[in-house]
JSON list of C-alpha atoms in Angstrom, two decimals:
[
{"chain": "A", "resi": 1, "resn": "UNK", "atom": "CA", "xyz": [0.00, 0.00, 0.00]},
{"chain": "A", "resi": 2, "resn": "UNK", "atom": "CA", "xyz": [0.98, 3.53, -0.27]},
{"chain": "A", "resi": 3, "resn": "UNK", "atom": "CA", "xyz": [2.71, 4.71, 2.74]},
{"chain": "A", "resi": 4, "resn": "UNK", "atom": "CA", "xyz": [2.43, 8.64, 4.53]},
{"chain": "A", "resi": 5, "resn": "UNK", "atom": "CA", "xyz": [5.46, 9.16, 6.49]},
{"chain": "A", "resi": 6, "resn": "UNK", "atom": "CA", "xyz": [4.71, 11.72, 9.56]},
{"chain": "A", "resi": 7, "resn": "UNK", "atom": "CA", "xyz": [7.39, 13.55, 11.67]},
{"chain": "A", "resi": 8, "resn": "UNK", "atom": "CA", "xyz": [7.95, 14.13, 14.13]},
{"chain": "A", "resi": 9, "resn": "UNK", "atom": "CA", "xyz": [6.33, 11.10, 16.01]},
{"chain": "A", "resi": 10, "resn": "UNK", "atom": "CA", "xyz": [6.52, 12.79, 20.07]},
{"chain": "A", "resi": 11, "resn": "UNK", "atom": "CA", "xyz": [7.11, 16.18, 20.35]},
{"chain": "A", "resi": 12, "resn": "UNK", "atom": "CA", "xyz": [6.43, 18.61, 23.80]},
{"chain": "A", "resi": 13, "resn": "UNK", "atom": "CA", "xyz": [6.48, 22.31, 23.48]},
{"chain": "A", "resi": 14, "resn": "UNK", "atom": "CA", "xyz": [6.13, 24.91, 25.92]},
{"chain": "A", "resi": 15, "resn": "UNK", "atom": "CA", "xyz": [2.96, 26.93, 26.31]},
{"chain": "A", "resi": 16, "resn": "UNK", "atom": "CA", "xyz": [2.59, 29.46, 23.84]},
{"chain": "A", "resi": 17, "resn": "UNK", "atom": "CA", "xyz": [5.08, 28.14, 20.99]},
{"chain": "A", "resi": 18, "resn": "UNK", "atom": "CA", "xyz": [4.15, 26.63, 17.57]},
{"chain": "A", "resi": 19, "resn": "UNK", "atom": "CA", "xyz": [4.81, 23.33, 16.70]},
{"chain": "A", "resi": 20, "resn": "UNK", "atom": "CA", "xyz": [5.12, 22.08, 12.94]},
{"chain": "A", "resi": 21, "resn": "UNK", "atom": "CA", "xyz": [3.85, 18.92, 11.91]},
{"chain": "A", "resi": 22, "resn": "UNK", "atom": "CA", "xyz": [4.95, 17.43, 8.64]},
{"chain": "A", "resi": 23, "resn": "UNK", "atom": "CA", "xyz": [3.16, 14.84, 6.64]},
{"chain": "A", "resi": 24, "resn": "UNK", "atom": "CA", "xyz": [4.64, 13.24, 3.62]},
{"chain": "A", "resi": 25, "resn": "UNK", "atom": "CA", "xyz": [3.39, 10.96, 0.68]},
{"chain": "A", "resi": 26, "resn": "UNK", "atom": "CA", "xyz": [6.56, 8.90, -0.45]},
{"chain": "A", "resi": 27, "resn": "UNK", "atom": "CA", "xyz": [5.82, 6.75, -3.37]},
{"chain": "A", "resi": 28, "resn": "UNK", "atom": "CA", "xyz": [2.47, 8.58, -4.59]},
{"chain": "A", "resi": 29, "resn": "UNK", "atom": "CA", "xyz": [1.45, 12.42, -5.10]},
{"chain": "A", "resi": 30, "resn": "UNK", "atom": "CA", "xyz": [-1.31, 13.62, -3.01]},
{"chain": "A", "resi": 31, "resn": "UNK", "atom": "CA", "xyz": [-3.45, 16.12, -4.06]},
{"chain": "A", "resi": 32, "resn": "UNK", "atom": "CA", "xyz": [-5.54, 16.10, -0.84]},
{"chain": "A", "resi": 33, "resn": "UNK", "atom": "CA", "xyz": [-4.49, 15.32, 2.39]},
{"chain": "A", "resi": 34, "resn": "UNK", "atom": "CA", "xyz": [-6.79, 15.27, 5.74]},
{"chain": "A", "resi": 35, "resn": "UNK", "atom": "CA", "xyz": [-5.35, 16.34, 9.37]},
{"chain": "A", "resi": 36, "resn": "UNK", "atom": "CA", "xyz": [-7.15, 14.68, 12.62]},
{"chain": "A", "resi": 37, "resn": "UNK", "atom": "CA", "xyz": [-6.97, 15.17, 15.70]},
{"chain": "A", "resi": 38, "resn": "UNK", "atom": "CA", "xyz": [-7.39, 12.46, 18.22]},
{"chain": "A", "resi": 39, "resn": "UNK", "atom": "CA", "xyz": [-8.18, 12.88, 22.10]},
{"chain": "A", "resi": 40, "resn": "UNK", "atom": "CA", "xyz": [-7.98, 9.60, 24.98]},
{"chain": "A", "resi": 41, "resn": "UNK", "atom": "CA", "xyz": [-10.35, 7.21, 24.33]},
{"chain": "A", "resi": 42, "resn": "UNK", "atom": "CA", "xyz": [-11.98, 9.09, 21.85]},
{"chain": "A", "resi": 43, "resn": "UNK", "atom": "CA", "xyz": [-12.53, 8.72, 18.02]},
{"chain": "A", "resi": 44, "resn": "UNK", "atom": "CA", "xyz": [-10.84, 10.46, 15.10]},
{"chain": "A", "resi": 45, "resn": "UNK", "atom": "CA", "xyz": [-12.15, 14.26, 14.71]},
{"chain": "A", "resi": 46, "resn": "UNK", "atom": "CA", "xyz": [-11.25, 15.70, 11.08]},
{"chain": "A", "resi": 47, "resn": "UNK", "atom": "CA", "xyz": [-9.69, 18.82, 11.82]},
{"chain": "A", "resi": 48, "resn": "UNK", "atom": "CA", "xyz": [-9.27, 20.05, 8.07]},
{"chain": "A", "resi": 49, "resn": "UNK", "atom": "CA", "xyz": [-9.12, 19.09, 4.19]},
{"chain": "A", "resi": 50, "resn": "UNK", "atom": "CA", "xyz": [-5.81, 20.00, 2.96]},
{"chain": "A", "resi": 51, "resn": "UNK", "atom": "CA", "xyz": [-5.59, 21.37, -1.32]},
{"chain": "A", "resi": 52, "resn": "UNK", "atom": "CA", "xyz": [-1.95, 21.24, -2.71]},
{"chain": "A", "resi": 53, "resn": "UNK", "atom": "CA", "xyz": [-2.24, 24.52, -4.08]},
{"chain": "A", "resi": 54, "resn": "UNK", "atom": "CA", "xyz": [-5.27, 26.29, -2.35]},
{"chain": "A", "resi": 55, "resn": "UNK", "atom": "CA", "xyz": [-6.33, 27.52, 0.85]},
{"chain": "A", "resi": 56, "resn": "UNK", "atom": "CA", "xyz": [-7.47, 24.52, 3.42]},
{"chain": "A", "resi": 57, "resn": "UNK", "atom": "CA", "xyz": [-10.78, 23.78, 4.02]},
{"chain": "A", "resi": 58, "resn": "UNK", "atom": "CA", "xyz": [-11.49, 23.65, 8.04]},
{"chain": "A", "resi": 59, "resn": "UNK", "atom": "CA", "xyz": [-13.90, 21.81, 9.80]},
{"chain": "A", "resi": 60, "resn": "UNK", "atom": "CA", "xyz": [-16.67, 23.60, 11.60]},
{"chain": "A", "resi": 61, "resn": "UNK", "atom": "CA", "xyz": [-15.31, 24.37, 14.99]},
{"chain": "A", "resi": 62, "resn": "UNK", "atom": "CA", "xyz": [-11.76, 24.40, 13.88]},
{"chain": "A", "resi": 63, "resn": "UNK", "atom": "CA", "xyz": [-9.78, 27.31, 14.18]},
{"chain": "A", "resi": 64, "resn": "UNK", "atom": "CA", "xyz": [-8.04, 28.32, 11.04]},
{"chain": "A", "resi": 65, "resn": "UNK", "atom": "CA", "xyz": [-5.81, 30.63, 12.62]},
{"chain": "A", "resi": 66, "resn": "UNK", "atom": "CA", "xyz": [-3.98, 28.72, 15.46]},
{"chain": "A", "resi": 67, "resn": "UNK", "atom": "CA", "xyz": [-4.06, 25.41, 13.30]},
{"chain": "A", "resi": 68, "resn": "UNK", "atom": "CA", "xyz": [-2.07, 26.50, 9.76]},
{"chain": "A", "resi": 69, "resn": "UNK", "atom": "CA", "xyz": [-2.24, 24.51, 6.67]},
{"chain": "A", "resi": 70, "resn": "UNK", "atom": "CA", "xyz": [-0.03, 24.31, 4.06]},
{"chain": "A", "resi": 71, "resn": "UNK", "atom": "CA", "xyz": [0.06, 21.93, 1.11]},
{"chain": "A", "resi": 72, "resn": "UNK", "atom": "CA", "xyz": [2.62, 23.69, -1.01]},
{"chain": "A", "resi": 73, "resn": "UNK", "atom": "CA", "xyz": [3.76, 20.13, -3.08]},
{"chain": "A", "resi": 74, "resn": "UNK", "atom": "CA", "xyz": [2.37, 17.35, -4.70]},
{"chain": "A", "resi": 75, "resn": "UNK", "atom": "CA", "xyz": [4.16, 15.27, -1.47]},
{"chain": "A", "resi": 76, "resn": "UNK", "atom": "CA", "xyz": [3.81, 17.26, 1.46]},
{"chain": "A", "resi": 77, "resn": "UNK", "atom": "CA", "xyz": [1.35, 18.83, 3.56]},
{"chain": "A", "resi": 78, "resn": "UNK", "atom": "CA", "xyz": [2.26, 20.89, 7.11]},
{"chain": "A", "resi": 79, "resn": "UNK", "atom": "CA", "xyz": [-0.15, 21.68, 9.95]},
{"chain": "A", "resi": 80, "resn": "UNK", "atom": "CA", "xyz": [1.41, 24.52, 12.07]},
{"chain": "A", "resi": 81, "resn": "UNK", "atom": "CA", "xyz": [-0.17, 24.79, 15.64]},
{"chain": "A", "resi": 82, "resn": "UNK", "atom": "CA", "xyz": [0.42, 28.21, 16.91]},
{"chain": "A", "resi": 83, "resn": "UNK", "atom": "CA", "xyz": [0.81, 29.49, 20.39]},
{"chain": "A", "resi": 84, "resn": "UNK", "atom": "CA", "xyz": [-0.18, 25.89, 22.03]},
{"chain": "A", "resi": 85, "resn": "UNK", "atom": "CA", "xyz": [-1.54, 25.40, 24.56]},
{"chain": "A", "resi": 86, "resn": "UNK", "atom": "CA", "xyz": [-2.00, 22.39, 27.45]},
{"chain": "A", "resi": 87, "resn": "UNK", "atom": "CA", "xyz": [-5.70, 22.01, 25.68]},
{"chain": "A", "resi": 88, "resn": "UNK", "atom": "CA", "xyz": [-3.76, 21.19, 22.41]},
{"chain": "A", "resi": 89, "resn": "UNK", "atom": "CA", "xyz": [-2.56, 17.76, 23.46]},
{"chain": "A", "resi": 90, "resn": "UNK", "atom": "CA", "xyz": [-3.32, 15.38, 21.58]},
{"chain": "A", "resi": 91, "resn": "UNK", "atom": "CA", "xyz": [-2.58, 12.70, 18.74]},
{"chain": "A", "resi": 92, "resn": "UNK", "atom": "CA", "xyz": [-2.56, 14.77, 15.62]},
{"chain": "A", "resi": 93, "resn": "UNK", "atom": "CA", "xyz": [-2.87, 12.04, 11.83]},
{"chain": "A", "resi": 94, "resn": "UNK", "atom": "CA", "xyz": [-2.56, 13.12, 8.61]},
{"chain": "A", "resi": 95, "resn": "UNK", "atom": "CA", "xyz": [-3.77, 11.03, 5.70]},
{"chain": "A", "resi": 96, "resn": "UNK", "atom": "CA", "xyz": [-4.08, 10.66, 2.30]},
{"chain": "A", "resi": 97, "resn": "UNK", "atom": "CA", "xyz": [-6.28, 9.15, -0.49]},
{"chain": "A", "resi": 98, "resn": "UNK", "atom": "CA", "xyz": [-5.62, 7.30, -3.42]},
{"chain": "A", "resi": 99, "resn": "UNK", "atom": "CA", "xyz": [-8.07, 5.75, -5.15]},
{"chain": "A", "resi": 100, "resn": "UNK", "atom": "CA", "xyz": [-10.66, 4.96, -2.60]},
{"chain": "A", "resi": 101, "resn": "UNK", "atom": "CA", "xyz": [-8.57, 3.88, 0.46]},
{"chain": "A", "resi": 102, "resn": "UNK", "atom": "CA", "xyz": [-6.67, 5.82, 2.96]},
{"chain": "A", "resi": 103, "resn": "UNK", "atom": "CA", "xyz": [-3.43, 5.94, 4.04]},
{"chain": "A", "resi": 104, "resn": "UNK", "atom": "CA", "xyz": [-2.27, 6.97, 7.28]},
{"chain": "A", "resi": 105, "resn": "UNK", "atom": "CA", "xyz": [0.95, 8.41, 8.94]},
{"chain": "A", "resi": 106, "resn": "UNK", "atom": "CA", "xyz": [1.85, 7.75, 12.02]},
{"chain": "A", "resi": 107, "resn": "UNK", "atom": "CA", "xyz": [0.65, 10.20, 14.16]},
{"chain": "A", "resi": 108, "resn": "UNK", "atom": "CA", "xyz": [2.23, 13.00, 16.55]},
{"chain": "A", "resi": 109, "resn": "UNK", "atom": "CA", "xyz": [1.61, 12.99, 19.95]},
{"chain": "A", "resi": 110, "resn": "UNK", "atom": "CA", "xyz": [1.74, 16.63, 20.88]},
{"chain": "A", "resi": 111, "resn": "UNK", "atom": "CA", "xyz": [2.08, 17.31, 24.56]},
{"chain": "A", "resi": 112, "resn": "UNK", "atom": "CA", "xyz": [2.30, 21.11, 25.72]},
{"chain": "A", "resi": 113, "resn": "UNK", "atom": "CA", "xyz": [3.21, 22.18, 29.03]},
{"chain": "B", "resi": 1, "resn": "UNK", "atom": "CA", "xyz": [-27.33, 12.23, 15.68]},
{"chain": "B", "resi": 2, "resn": "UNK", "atom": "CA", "xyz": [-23.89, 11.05, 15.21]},
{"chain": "B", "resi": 3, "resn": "UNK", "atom": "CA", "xyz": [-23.09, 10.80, 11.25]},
{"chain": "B", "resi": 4, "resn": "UNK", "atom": "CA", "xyz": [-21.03, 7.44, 11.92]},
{"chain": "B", "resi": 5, "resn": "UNK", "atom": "CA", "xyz": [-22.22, 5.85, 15.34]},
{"chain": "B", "resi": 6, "resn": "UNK", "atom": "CA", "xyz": [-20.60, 2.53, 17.25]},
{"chain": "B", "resi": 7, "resn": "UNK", "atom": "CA", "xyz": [-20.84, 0.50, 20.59]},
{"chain": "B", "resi": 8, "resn": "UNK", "atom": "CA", "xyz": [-17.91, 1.98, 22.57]},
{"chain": "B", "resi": 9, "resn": "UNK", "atom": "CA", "xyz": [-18.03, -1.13, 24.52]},
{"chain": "B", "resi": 10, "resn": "UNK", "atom": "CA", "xyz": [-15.63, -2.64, 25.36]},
{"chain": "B", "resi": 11, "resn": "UNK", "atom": "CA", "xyz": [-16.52, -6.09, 23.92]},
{"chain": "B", "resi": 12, "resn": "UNK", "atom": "CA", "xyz": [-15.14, -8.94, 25.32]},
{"chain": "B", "resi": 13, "resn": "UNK", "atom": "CA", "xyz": [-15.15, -12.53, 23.73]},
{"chain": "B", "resi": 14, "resn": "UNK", "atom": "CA", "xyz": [-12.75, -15.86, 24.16]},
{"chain": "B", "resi": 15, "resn": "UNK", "atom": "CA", "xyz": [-10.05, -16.56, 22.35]},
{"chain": "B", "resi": 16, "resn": "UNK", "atom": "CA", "xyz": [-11.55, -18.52, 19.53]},
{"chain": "B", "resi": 17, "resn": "UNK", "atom": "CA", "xyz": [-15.02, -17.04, 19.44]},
{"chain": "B", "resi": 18, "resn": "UNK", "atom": "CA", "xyz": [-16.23, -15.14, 16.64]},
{"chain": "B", "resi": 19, "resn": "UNK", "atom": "CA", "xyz": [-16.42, -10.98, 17.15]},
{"chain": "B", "resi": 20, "resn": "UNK", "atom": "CA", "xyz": [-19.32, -9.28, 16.21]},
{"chain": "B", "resi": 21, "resn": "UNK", "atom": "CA", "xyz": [-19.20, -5.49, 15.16]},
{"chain": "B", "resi": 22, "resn": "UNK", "atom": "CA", "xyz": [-21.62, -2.97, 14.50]},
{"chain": "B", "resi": 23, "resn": "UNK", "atom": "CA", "xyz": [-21.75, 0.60, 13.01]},
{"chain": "B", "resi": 24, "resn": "UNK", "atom": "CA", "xyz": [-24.77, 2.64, 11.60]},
{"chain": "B", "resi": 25, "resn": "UNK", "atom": "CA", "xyz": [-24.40, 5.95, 9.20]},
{"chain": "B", "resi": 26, "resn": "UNK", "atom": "CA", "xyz": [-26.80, 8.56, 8.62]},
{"chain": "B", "resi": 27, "resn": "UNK", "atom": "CA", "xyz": [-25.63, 9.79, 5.15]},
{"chain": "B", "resi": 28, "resn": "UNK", "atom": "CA", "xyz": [-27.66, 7.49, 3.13]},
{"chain": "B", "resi": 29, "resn": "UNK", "atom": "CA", "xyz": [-25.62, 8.49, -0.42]},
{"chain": "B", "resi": 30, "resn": "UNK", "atom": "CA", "xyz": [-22.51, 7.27, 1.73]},
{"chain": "B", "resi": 31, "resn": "UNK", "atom": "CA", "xyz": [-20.65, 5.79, -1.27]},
{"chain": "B", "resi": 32, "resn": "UNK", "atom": "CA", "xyz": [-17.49, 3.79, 0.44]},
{"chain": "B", "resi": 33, "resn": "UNK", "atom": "CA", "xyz": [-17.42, 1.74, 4.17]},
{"chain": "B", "resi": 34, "resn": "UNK", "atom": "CA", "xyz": [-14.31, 0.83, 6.12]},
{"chain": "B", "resi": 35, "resn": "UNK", "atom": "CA", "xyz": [-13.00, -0.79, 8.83]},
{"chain": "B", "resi": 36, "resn": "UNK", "atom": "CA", "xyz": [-10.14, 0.60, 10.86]},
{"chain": "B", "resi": 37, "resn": "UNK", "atom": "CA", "xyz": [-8.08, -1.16, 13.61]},
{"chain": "B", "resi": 38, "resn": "UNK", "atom": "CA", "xyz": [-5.94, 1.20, 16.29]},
{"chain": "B", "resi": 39, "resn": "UNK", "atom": "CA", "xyz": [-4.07, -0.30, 18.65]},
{"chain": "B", "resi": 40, "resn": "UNK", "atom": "CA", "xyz": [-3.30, 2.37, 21.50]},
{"chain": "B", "resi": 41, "resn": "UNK", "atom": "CA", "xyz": [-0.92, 5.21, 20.70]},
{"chain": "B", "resi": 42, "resn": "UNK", "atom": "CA", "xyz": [-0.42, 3.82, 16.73]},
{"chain": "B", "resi": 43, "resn": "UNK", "atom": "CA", "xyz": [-2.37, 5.14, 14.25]},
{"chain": "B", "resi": 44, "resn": "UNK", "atom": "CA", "xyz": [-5.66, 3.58, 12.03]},
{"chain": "B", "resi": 45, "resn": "UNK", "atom": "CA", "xyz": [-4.73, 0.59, 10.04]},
{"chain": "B", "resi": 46, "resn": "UNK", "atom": "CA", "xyz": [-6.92, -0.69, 7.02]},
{"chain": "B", "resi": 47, "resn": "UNK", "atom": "CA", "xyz": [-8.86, -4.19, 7.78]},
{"chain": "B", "resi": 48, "resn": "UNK", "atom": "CA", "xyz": [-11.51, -4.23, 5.83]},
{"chain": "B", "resi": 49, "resn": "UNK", "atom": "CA", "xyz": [-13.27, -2.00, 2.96]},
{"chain": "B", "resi": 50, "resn": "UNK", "atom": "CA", "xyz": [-16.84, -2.46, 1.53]},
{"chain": "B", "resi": 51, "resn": "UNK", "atom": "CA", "xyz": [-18.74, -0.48, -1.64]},
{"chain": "B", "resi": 52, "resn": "UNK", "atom": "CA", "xyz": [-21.67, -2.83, -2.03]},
{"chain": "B", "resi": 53, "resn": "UNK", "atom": "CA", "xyz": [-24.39, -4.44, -0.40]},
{"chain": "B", "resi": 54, "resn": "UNK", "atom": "CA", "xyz": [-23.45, -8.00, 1.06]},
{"chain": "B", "resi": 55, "resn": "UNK", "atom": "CA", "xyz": [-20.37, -10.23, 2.25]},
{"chain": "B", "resi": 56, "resn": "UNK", "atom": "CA", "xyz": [-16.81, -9.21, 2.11]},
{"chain": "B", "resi": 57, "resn": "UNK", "atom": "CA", "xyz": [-14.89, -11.93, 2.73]},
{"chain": "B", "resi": 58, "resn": "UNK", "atom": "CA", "xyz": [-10.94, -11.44, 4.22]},
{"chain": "B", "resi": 59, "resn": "UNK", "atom": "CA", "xyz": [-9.44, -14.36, 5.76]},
{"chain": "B", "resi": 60, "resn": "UNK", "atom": "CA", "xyz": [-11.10, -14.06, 9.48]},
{"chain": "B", "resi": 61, "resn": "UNK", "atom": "CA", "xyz": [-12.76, -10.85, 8.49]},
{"chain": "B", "resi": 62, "resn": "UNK", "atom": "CA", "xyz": [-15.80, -10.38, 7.06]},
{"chain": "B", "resi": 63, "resn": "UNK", "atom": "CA", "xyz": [-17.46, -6.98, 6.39]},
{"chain": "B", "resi": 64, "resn": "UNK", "atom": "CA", "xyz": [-21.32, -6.59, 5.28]},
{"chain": "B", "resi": 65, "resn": "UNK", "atom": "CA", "xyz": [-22.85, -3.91, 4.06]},
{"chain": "B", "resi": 66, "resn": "UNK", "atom": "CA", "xyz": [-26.24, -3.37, 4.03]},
{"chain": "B", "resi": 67, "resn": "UNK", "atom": "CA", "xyz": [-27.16, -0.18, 2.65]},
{"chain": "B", "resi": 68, "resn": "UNK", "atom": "CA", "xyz": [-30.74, -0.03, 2.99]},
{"chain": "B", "resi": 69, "resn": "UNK", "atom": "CA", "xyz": [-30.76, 0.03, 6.85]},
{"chain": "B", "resi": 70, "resn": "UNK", "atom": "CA", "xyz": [-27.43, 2.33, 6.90]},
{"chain": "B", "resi": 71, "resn": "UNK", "atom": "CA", "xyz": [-24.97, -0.75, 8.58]},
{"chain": "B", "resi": 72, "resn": "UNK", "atom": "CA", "xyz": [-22.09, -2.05, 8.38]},
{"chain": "B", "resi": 73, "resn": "UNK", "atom": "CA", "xyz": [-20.71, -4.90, 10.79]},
{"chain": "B", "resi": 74, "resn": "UNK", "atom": "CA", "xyz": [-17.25, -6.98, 11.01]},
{"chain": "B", "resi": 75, "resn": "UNK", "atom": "CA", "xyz": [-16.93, -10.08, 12.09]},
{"chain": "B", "resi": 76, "resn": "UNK", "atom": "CA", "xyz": [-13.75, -11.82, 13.10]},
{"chain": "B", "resi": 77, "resn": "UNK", "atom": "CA", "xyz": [-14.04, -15.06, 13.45]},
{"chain": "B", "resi": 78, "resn": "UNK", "atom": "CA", "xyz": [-11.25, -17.39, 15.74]},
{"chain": "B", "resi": 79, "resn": "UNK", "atom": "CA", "xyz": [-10.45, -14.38, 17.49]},
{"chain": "B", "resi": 80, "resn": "UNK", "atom": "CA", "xyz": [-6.77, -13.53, 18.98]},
{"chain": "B", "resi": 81, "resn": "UNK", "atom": "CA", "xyz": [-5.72, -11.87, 21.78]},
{"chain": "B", "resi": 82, "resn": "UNK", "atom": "CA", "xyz": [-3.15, -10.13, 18.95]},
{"chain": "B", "resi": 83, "resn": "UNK", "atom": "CA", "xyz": [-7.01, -8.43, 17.86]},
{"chain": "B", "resi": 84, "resn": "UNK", "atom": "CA", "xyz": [-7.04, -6.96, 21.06]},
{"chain": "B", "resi": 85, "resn": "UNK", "atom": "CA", "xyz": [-7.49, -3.17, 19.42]},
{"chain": "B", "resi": 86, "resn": "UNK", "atom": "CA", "xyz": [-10.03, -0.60, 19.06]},
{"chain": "B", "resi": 87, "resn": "UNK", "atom": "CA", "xyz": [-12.18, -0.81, 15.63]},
{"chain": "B", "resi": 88, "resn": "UNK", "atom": "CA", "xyz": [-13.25, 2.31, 13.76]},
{"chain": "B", "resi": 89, "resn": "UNK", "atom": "CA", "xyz": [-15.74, 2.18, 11.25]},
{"chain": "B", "resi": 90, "resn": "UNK", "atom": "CA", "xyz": [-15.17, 4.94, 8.85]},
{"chain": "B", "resi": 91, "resn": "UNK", "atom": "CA", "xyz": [-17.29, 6.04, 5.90]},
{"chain": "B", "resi": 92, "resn": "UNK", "atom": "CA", "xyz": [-16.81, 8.65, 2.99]},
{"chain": "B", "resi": 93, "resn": "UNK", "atom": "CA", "xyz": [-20.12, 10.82, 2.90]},
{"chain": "B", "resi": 94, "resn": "UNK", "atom": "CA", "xyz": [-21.12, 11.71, -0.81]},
{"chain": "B", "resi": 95, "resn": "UNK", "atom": "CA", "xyz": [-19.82, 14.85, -2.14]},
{"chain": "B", "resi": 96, "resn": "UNK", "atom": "CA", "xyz": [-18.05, 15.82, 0.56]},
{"chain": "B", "resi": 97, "resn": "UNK", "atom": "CA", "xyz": [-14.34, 15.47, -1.15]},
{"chain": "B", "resi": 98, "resn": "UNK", "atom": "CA", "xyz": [-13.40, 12.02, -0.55]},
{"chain": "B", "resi": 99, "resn": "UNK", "atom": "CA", "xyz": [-13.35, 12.98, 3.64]},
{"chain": "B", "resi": 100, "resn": "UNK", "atom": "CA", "xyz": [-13.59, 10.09, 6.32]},
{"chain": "B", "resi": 101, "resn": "UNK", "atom": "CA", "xyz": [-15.91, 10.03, 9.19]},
{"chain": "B", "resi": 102, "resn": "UNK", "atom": "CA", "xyz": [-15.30, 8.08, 11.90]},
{"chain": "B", "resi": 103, "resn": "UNK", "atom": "CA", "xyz": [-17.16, 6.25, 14.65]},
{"chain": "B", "resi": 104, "resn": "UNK", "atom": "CA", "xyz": [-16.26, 6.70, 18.07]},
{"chain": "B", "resi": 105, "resn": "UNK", "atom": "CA", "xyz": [-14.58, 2.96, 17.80]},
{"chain": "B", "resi": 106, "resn": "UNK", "atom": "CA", "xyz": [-15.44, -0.33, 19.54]},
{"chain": "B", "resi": 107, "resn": "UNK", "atom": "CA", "xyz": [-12.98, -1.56, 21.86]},
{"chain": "B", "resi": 108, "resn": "UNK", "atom": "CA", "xyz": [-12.78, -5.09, 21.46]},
{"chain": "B", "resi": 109, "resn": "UNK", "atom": "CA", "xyz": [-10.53, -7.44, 24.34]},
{"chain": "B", "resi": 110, "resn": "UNK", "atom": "CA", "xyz": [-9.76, -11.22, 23.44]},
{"chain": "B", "resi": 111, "resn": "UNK", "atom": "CA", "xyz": [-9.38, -12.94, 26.25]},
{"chain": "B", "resi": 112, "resn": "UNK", "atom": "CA", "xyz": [-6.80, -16.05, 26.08]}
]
């Protein structure tokens, strides 16, 4: 299958940095990517549609402004979170389509303090 | 109502036994089903997909769809403690740009 390589896997920031996630396609180009976000015991929340080329397309309830997109390449898509917070930690996936299957990375386990 | 909703559970069953899983949508021009397992800390892995009404048939997995009612269920069948995992159903709304929704997951424990 095709594989999404995410980095970093752990990373813990101090309250009120940004943290850049990176999410990678290496043997296919992805025009789309998705970002989730994933609390304890809880289910996969789509945070935002990612557009190589365009502006992202957030989920109701996300904030576009402390969680940047950007899909500059045919291979790589980066979620920025800004100014973190301890209400940011979580398990952040990216994924990617092709055909009708997804393919995940990962993950990033984002803990601020 | 939930667009993709599962029993949390957890579900517990033998080694050996057969797992039963269940997952109802409420976008009924959903076009593609899956099944996801997670164990904790990793992400979503791909076990089972489904487009059309029936059987799916995977080695121990089998997915049905039945379209009409707006369900999907997974059965595993000699289960493993190594299935010990949580099971997302997932399905791709129509029109909505190839997205996933998820379910909330079914944690499923196989006792030896």
């Amino acid at each position: 299958g095709a594989v999404v390589s995410q980095h970093p896997s752990r990373v813990i920031c101090k309250s009120g940095t940004s943290v850049k996630i990176e999410c990678r396609s290496l043997d296919f180009q992805a025009t789309t990517m998705f970002w989730y976000r994933q609390f304890p015991k809880q289910s996969l929340m789509l945070m935002a549609t990612s557009n190589e080329g365009s502006k992202a397309t957030y989920e109701q309830g996300v904030e576009k402004d402390k969680f940047l997109i950007n899909h500059a390449s045919l291979t790589l898509s980066t979620l920025t979170v800004t100014s973190a917070h301890p209400e940011d930690s979580s398990f952040y996936i990216c994924s990617a389509r092709v055909s009708t299957e997804a393919f995940f990375g990962q993950g990033t386990r984002l803990t601020v303090v | 109502q939930k667009e993709v909703e599962q029993n949390s559970g957890p579900l517990s069953v033998p080694e050996g036994a057969i797992a039963s899983l269940n997952c109802t949508y409420s976008d009924r021009g959903s076009q593609s089903f899956f099944w996801y397992r997670q164990y904790s800390g990793k992400s979503p892995e791909l076990i089972m997909s489904i487009y059309s009404n029936g059987d799916k048939e995977d080695g121990r997995f089998t997915a049905q769809l039945n379209k009409a009612s707006q369900y999907v269920s997974l059965l595993i069948r000699d289960s493993q403690p190594s299935d010990s995992a949580t099971y997302l159903c997932a399905v791709t709304p129509y029109n909505q740009g190839g997205k996933l929704i998820f379910g909330q997951g079914t944690e499923l424990s196989v006792k030896p």
